[in-house]
Short mmCIF file of C-alpha atoms and ligand atoms in Angstrom, two decimals:
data_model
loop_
_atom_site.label_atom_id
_atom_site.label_comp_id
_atom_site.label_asym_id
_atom_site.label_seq_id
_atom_site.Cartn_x
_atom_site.Cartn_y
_atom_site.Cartn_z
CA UNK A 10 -161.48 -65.08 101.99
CA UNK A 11 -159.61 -66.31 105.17
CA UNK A 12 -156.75 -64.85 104.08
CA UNK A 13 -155.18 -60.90 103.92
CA UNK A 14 -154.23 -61.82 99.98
CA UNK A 15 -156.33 -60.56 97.51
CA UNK A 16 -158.25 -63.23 95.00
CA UNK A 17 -156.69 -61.96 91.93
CA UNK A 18 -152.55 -61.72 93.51
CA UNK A 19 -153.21 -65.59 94.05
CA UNK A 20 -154.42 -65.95 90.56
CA UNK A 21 -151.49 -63.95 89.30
CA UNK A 22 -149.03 -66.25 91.67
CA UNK A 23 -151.01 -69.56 90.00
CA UNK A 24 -149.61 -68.29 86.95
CA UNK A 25 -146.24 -67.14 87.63
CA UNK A 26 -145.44 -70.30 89.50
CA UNK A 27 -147.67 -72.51 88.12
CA UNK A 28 -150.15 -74.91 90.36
CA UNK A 29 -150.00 -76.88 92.42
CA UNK A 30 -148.68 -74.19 94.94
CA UNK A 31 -148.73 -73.69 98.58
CA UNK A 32 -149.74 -69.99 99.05
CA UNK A 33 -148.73 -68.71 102.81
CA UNK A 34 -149.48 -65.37 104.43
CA UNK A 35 -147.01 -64.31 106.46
CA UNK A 36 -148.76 -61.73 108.66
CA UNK A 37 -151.84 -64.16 109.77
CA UNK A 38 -148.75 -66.20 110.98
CA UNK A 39 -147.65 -63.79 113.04
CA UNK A 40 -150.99 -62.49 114.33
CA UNK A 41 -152.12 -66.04 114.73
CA UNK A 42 -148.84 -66.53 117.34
CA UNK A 43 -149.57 -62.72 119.06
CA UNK A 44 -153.02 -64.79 119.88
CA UNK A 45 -151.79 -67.35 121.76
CA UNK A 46 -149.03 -64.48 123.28
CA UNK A 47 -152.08 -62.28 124.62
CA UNK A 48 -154.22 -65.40 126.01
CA UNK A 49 -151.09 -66.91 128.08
CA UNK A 50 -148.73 -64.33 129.15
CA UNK A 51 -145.71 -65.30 130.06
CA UNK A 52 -146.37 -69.13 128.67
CA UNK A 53 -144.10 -71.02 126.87
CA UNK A 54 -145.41 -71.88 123.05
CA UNK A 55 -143.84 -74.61 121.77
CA UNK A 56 -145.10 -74.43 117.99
CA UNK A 57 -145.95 -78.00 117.15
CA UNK A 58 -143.39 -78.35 113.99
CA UNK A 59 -145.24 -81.23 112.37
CA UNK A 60 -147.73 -78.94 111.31
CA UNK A 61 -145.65 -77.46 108.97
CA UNK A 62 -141.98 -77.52 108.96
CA UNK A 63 -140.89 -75.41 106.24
CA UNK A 64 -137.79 -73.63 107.51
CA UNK A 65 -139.20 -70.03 106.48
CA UNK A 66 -142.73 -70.69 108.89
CA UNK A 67 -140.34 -72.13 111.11
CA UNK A 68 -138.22 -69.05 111.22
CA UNK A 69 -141.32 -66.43 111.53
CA UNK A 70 -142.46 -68.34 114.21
CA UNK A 71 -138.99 -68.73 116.04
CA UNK A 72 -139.09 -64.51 115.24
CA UNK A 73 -141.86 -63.68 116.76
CA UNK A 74 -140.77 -66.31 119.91
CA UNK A 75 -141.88 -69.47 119.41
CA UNK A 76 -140.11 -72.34 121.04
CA UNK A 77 -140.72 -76.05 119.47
CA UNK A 78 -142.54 -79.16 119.85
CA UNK A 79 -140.28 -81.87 117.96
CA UNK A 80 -141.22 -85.62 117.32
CA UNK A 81 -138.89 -86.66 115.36
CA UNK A 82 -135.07 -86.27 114.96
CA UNK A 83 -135.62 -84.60 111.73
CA UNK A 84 -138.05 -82.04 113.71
CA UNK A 85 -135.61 -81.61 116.17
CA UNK A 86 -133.07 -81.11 113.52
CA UNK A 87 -135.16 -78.35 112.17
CA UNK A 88 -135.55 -76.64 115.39
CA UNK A 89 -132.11 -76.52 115.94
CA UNK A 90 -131.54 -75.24 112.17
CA UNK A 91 -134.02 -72.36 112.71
CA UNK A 92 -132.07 -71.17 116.11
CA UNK A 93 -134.65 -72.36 118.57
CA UNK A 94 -132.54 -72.81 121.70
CA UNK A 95 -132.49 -76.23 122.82
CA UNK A 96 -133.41 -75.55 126.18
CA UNK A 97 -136.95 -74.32 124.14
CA UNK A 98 -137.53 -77.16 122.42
CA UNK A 99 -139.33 -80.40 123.93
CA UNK A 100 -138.79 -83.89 121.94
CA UNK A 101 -142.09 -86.20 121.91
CA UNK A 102 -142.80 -89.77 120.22
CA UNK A 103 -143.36 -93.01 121.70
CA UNK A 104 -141.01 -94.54 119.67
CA UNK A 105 -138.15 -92.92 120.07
CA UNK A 106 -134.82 -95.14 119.07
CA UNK A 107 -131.31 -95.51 120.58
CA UNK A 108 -130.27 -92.80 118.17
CA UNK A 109 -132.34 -90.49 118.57
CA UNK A 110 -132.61 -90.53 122.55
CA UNK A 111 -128.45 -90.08 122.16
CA UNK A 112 -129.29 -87.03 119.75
CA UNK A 113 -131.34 -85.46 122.02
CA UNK A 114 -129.51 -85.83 125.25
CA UNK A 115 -126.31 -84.38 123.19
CA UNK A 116 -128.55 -81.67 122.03
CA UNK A 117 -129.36 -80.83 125.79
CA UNK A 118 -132.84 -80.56 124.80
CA UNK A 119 -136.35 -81.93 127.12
CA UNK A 120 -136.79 -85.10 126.12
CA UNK A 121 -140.69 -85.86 127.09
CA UNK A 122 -140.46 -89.53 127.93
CA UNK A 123 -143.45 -91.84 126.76
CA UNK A 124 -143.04 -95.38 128.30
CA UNK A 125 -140.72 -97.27 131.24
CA UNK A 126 -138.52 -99.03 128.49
CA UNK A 127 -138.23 -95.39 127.23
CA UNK A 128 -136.59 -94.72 130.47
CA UNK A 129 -134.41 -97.53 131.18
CA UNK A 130 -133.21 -96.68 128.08
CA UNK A 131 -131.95 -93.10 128.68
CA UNK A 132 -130.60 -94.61 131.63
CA UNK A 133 -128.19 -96.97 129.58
CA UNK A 134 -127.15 -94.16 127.70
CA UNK A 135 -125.59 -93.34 130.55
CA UNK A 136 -125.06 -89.20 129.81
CA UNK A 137 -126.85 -86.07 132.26
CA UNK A 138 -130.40 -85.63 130.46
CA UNK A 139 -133.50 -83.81 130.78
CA UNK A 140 -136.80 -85.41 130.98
CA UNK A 141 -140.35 -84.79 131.28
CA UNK A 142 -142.98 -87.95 131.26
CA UNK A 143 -146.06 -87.61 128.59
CA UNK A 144 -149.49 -88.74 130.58
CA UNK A 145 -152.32 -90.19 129.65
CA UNK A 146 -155.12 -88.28 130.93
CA UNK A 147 -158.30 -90.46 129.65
CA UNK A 148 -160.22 -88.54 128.89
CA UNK A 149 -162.35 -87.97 124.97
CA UNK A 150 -161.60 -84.93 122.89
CA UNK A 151 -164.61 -85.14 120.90
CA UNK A 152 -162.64 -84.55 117.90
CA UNK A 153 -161.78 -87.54 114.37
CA UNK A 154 -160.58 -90.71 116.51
CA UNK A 155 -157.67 -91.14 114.26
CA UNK A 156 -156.05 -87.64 115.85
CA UNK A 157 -157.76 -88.26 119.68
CA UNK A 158 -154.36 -89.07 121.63
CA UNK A 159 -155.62 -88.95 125.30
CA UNK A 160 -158.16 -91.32 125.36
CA UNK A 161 -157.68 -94.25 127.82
CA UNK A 162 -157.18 -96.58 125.08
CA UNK A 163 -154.67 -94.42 122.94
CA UNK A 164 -151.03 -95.77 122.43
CA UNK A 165 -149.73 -92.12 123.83
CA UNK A 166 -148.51 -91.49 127.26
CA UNK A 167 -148.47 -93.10 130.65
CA UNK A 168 -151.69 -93.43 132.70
CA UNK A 169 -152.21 -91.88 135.58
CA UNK A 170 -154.62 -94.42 136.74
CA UNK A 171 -153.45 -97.37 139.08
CA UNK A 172 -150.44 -95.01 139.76
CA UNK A 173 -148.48 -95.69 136.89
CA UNK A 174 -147.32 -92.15 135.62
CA UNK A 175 -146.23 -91.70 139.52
CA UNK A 176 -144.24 -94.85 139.88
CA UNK A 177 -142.26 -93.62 136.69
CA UNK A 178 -141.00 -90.29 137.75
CA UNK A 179 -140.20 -92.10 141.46
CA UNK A 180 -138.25 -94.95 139.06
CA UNK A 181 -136.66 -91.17 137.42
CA UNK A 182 -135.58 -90.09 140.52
CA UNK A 183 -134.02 -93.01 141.63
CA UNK A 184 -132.29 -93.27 138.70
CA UNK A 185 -130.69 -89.95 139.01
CA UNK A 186 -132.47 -88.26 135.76
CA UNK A 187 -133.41 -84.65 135.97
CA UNK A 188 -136.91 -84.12 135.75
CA UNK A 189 -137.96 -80.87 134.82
CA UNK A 190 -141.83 -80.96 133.96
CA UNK A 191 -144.82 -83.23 133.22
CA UNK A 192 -146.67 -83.02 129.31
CA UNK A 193 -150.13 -84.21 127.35
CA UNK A 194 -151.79 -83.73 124.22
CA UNK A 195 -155.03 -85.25 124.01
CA UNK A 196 -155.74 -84.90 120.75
CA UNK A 197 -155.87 -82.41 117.69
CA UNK A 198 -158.93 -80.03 116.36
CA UNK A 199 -160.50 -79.90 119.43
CA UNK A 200 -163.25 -77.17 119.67
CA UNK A 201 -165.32 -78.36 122.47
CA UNK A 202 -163.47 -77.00 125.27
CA UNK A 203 -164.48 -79.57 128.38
CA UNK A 204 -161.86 -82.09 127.38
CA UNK A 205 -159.04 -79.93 128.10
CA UNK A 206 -160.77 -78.99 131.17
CA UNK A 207 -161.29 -82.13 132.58
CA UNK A 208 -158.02 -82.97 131.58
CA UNK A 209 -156.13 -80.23 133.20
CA UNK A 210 -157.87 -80.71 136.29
CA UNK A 211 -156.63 -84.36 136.05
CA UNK A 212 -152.85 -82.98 135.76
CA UNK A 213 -153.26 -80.64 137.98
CA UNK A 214 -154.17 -83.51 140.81
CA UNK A 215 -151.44 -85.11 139.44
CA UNK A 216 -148.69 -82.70 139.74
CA UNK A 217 -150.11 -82.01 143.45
CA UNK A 218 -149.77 -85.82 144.06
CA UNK A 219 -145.86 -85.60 142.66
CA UNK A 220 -145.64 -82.23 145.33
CA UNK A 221 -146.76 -85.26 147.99
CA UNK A 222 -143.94 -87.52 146.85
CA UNK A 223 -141.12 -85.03 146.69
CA UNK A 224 -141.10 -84.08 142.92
CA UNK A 225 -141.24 -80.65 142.01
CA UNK A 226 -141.48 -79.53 138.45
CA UNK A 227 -140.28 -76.93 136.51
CA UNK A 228 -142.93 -76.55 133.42
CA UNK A 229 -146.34 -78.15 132.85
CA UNK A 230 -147.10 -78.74 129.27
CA UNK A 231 -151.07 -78.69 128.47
CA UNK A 232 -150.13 -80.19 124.92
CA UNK A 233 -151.60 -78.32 121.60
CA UNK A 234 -154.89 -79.29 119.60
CA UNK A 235 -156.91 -76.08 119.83
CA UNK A 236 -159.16 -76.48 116.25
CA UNK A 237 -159.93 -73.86 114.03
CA UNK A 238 -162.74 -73.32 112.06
CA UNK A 239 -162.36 -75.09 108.46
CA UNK A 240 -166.48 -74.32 107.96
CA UNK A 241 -166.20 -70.75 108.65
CA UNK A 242 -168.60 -71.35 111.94
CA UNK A 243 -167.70 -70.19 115.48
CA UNK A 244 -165.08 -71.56 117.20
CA UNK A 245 -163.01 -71.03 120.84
CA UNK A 246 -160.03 -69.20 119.99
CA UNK A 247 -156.86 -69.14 122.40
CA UNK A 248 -158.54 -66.44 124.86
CA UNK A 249 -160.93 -68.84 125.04
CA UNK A 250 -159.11 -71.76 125.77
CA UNK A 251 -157.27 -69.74 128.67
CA UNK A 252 -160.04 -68.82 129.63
CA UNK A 253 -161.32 -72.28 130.71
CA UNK A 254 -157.89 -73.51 131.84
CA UNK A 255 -155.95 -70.80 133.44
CA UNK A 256 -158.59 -70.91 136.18
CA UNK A 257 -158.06 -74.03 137.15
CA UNK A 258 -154.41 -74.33 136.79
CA UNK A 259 -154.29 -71.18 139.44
CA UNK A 260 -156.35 -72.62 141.89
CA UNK A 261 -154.19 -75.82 141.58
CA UNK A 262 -150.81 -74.03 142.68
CA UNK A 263 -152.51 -72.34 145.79
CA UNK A 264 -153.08 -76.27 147.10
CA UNK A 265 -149.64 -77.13 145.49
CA UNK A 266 -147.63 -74.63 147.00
CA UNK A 267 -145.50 -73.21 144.05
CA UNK A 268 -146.07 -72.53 140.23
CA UNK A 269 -144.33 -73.95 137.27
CA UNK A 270 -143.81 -72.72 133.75
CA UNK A 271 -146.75 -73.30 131.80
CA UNK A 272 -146.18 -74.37 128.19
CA UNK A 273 -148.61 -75.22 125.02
CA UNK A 274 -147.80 -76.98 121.95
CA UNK A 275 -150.37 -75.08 119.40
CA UNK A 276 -149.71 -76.19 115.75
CA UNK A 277 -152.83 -76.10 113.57
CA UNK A 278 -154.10 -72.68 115.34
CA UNK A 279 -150.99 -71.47 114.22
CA UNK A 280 -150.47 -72.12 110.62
CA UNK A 281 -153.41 -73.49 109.20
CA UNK A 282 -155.58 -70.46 108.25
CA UNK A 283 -152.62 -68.97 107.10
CA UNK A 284 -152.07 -71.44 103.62
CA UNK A 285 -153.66 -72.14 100.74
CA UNK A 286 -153.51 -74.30 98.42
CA UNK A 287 -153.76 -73.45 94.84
CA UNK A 288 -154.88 -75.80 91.94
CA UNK A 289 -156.13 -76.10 88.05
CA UNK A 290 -159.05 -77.28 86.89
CA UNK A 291 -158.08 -79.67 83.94
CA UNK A 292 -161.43 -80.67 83.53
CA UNK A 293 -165.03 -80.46 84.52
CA UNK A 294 -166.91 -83.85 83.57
CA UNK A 295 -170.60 -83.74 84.03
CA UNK A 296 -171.72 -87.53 84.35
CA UNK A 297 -175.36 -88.65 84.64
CA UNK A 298 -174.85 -88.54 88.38
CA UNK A 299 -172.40 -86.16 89.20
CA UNK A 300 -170.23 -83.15 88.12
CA UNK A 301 -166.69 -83.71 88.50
CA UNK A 302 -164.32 -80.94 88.87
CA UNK A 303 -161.07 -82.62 88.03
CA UNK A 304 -157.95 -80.55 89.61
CA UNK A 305 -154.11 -81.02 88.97
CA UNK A 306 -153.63 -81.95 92.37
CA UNK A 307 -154.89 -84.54 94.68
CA UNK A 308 -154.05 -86.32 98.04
CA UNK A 309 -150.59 -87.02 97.11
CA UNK A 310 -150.50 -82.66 97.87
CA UNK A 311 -153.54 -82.74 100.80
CA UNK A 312 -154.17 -86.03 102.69
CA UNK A 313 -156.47 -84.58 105.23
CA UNK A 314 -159.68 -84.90 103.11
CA UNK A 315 -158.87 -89.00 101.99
CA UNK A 316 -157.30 -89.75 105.52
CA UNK A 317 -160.07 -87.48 107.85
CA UNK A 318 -163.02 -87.24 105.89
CA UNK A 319 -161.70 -83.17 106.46
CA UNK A 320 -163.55 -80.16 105.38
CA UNK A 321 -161.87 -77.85 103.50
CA UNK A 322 -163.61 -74.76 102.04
CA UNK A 323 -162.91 -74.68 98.20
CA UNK A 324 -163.12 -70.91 96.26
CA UNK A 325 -162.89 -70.87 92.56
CA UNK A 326 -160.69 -67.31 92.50
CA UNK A 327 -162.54 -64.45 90.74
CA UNK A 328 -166.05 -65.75 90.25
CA UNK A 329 -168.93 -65.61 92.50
CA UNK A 330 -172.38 -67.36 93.33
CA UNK A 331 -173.43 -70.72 93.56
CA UNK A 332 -174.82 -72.13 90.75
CA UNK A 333 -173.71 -75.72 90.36
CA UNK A 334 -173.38 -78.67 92.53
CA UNK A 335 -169.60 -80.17 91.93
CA UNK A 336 -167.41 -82.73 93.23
CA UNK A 337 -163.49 -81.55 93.30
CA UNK A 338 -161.50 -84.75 92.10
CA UNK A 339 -157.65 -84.95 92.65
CA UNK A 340 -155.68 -86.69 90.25
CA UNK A 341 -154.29 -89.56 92.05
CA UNK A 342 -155.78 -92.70 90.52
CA UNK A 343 -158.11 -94.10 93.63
CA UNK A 344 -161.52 -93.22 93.51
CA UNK A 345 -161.14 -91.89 97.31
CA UNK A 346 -159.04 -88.91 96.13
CA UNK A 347 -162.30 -86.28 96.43
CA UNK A 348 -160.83 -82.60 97.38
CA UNK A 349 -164.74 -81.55 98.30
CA UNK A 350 -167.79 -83.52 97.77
CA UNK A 351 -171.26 -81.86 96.66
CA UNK A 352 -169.95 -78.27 96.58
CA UNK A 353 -171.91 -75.66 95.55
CA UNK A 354 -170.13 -73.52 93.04
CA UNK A 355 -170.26 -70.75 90.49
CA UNK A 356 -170.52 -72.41 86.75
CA UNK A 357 -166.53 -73.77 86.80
CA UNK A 358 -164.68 -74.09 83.79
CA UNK A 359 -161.15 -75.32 82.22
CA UNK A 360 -158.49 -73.13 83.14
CA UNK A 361 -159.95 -71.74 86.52
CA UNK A 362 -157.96 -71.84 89.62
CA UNK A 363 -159.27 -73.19 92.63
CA UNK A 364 -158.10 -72.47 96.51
CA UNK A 365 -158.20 -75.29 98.83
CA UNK A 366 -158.46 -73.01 102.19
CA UNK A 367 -157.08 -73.43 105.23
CA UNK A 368 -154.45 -75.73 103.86
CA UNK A 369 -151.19 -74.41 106.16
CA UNK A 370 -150.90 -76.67 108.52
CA UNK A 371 -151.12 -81.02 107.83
CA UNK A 372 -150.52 -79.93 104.16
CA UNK A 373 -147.37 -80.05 102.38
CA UNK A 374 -145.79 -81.72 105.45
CA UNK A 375 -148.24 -84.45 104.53
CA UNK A 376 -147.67 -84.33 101.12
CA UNK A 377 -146.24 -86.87 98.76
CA UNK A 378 -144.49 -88.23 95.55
CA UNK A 379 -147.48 -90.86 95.41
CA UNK A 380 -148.33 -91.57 91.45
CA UNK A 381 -144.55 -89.96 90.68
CA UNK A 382 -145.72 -86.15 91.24
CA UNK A 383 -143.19 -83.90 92.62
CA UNK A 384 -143.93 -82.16 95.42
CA UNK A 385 -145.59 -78.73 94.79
CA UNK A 386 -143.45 -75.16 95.29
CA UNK A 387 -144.17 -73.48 98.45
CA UNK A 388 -144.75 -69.17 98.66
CA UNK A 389 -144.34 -66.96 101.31
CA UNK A 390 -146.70 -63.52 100.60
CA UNK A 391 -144.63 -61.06 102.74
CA UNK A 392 -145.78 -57.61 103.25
CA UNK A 393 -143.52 -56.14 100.67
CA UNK A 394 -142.42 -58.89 98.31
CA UNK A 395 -143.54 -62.68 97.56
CA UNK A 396 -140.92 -64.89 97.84
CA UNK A 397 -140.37 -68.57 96.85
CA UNK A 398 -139.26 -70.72 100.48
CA UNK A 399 -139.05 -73.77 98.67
CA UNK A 400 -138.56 -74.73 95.04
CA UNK A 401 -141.45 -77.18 93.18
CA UNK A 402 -139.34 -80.79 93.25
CA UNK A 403 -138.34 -81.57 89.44
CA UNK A 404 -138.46 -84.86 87.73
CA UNK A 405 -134.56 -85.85 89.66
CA UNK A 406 -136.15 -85.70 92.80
CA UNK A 407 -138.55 -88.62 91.60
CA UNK A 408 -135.73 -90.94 91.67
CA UNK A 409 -133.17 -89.47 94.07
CA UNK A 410 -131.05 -91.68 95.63
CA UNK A 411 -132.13 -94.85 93.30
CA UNK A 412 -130.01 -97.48 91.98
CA UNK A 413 -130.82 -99.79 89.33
CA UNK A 414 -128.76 -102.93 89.78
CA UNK A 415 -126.15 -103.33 86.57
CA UNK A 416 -127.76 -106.04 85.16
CA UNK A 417 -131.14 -104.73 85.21
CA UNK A 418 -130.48 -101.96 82.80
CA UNK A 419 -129.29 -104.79 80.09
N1 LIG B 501 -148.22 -81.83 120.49
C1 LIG B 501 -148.20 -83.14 120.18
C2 LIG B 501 -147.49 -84.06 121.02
C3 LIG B 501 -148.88 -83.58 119.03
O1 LIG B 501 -148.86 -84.88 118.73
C4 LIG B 501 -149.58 -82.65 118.22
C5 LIG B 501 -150.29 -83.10 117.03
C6 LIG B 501 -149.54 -81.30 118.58
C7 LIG B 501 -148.86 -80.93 119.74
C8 LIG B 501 -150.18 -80.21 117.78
O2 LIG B 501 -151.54 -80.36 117.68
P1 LIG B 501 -152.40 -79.21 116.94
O3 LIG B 501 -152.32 -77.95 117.78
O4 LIG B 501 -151.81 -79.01 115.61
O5 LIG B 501 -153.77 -79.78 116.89
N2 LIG B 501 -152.55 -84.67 110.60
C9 LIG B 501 -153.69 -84.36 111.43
C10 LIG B 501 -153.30 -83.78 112.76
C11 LIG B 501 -152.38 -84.66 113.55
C12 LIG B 501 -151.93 -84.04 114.83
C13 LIG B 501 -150.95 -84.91 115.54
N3 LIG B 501 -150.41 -84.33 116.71
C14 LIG B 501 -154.63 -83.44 110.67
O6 LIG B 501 -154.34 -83.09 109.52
O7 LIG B 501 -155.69 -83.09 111.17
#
């Protein structure tokens, strides 16, 4: 089990808080972070909230001192909410609006800009704020091309080809904006590591160039997207990663003449081994060309299957052996909603509870009301207690906020 919780305490939490459920382990959180801690001393980690934004992970993370990664004024909202200091957290999107530039600049937070429209408007706001620029390295992370952000043709970043991330922080400058670092993120479950070399190197020569032109920075952001190992195969862990990239980024400052802050921007590594996600089998349905394992849950409560064509390890809690080939079917009506196809399993029956491993991080804060299901309850397995860090939505929160026009109810 990838997890420090026993089989039969998350059959006992199945029942006590019924299923779906979000199972998290508190201490792999932690140890997860102390990872990243040991591999990059004195680094910033800016713990990529979209992975999970429940305010308890948050918290532990903010604990053990995580700063944030925010894309979205609800993220940054979060952030704030959990006591990250804003000075810790930087905002990304490349789509930010009006609103949320003004937000941000109030907030006094780094506000990573992603285009030169971006910029002219944080000029016309008119108020002191704190920028870096997001580049676009080009180069192929050899990861699912719908989560690949640095390629040449991705809508993330400015390019540093043809000069164009350069002439933006000269336009910064000469608009009077503080600039205090340069960021990318090429792209998310990444486990071969030569993308993030190549695309270091490619920073590197950039921040050197901007040491030509005048413009000193204060942190260099290498992004997140370290993968993890969803198969239970080999893969680099953070040591690993600095071990490929710290290298580089110290032979760069000898040439550049001073050294920045060096920040990350690690979500999955972080959360996702740390979650599970527990379900019922309703039915099992053996057809004359498959066996269906049909589960009380589906992609409304994990996308990444339907969306990624993800692997996620499936256990059926308290049996052993493989004796059957299954198919795990959510319940969402859409034939596409397979948890695991052709899994070999030990003989499943009615009433069993599965875990979906490796479920922490793109899972509940991808989940959805889709086919009117509430959202499922989240649990936090502490090392003395179990507690509930959000409540399982009830039928209200179906149709929150709704109005039916008068003369529709006649
Ligand atoms: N920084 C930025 C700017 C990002 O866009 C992301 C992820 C991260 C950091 C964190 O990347 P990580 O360390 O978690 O790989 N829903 C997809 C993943 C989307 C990731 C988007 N950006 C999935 O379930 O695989």
């Amino acid at each position: 089990m990838c997890l420090s919780i026993a089989e039969e305490q998350l059959i006992e939490l199945a029942k006590r808080f019924g299923t779906p459920l979000y199972v998290y382990d508190e201490k792999r959180i932690r140890e997860n972070f102390g990872e990243f801690r040991a591999a990059f001393p004195g680094a910033k980690i800016c713990y990529a909230y979209k992975a999970n934004t429940s305010l308890a992970i948050c918290s532990i993370l903010r604990q053990e001192g995580a700063a944030a990664d925010v894309v979205s004024q609800g993220e940054l909202r979060m952030a704030l909410k959990v006591g990250v200091k804003p000075e810790d957290i930087i905002f990304t999107n490349n789509a930010k609006t009006k609103e949320e530039l003004e937000f941000a600049i109030d907030s006094g937070v780094i506000i990573d800009v992603d285009s030169l429209d971006e910029l002219n408007s944080i000029s016309e706001i008119g108020k002191p704020a704190k920028i870096s620029f997001r580049v676009n390295p080009a180069v192929d992370p050899k990861t699912h091309p719908k989560i690949a952000t640095g390629m040449k043709d991705s809508k993330f970043g400015l390019h540093l080809e043809n000069d164009i991330a350069l002439e933006a922080y000269k336009k910064a400058k000469e608009l009077g904006i503080e600039i205090a670092g340069v960021q990318m993120h090429i792209g998310s479950q990444i486990t071969d590591m030569t993308a993030f070399e190549d695309a270091t190197k490619k920073l590197m020569d950039f921040v050197l160039q901007l040491k030509e032109s005048g413009i000193t920075l204060k942190f260099i952001d290498i992004g997140g997207g370290l993968g993890i190992s969803y198969e239970g195969e080999d893969t680099p862990k953070p040591k690993d990663l600095a071990a490929k990239v710290l290298p580089i980024i110290k032979e760069y400052y000898t040439k550049i003449g001073y050294e920045s802050e060096l920040w990350l921007e690690p979500g999955r590594y972080l959360v996702a081994n740390a979650g599970v996600l527990l379900c019922q089998v309703q039915s099992v349905k053996k057809t004359p060309y498959k066996n269906f394992v049909n589960v009380d849950c589906g992609f409304n409560t994990l996308a990444r299957p339907v969306l990624y064509d993800s692997f996620h390890r499936i256990k059926v809690l308290g049996k052993k052996g493989s004796e059957e080939t299954y198919d795990i079917a959510g319940n969402i009506c859409e034939s596409g909603d397979i948890l695991g196809k052709d899994r070999e399993l030990p003989a499943v029956e009615k009433g069993d509870v599965l875990a979906v491993l490796d479920a922490g991080a793109y899972g509940f804060s991808m989940a959805s009301q889709y086919n009117c299901r509430p959202r499922p309850a989240e649990i936090l397995v502490r090392e003395n207690s179990v507690e509930v860090i959000r409540e399982r939505e009830t039928w209200d929160d179906l149709w929150r906020g709704e109005t039916v026009p008068d003369d529709l109810n006649k």
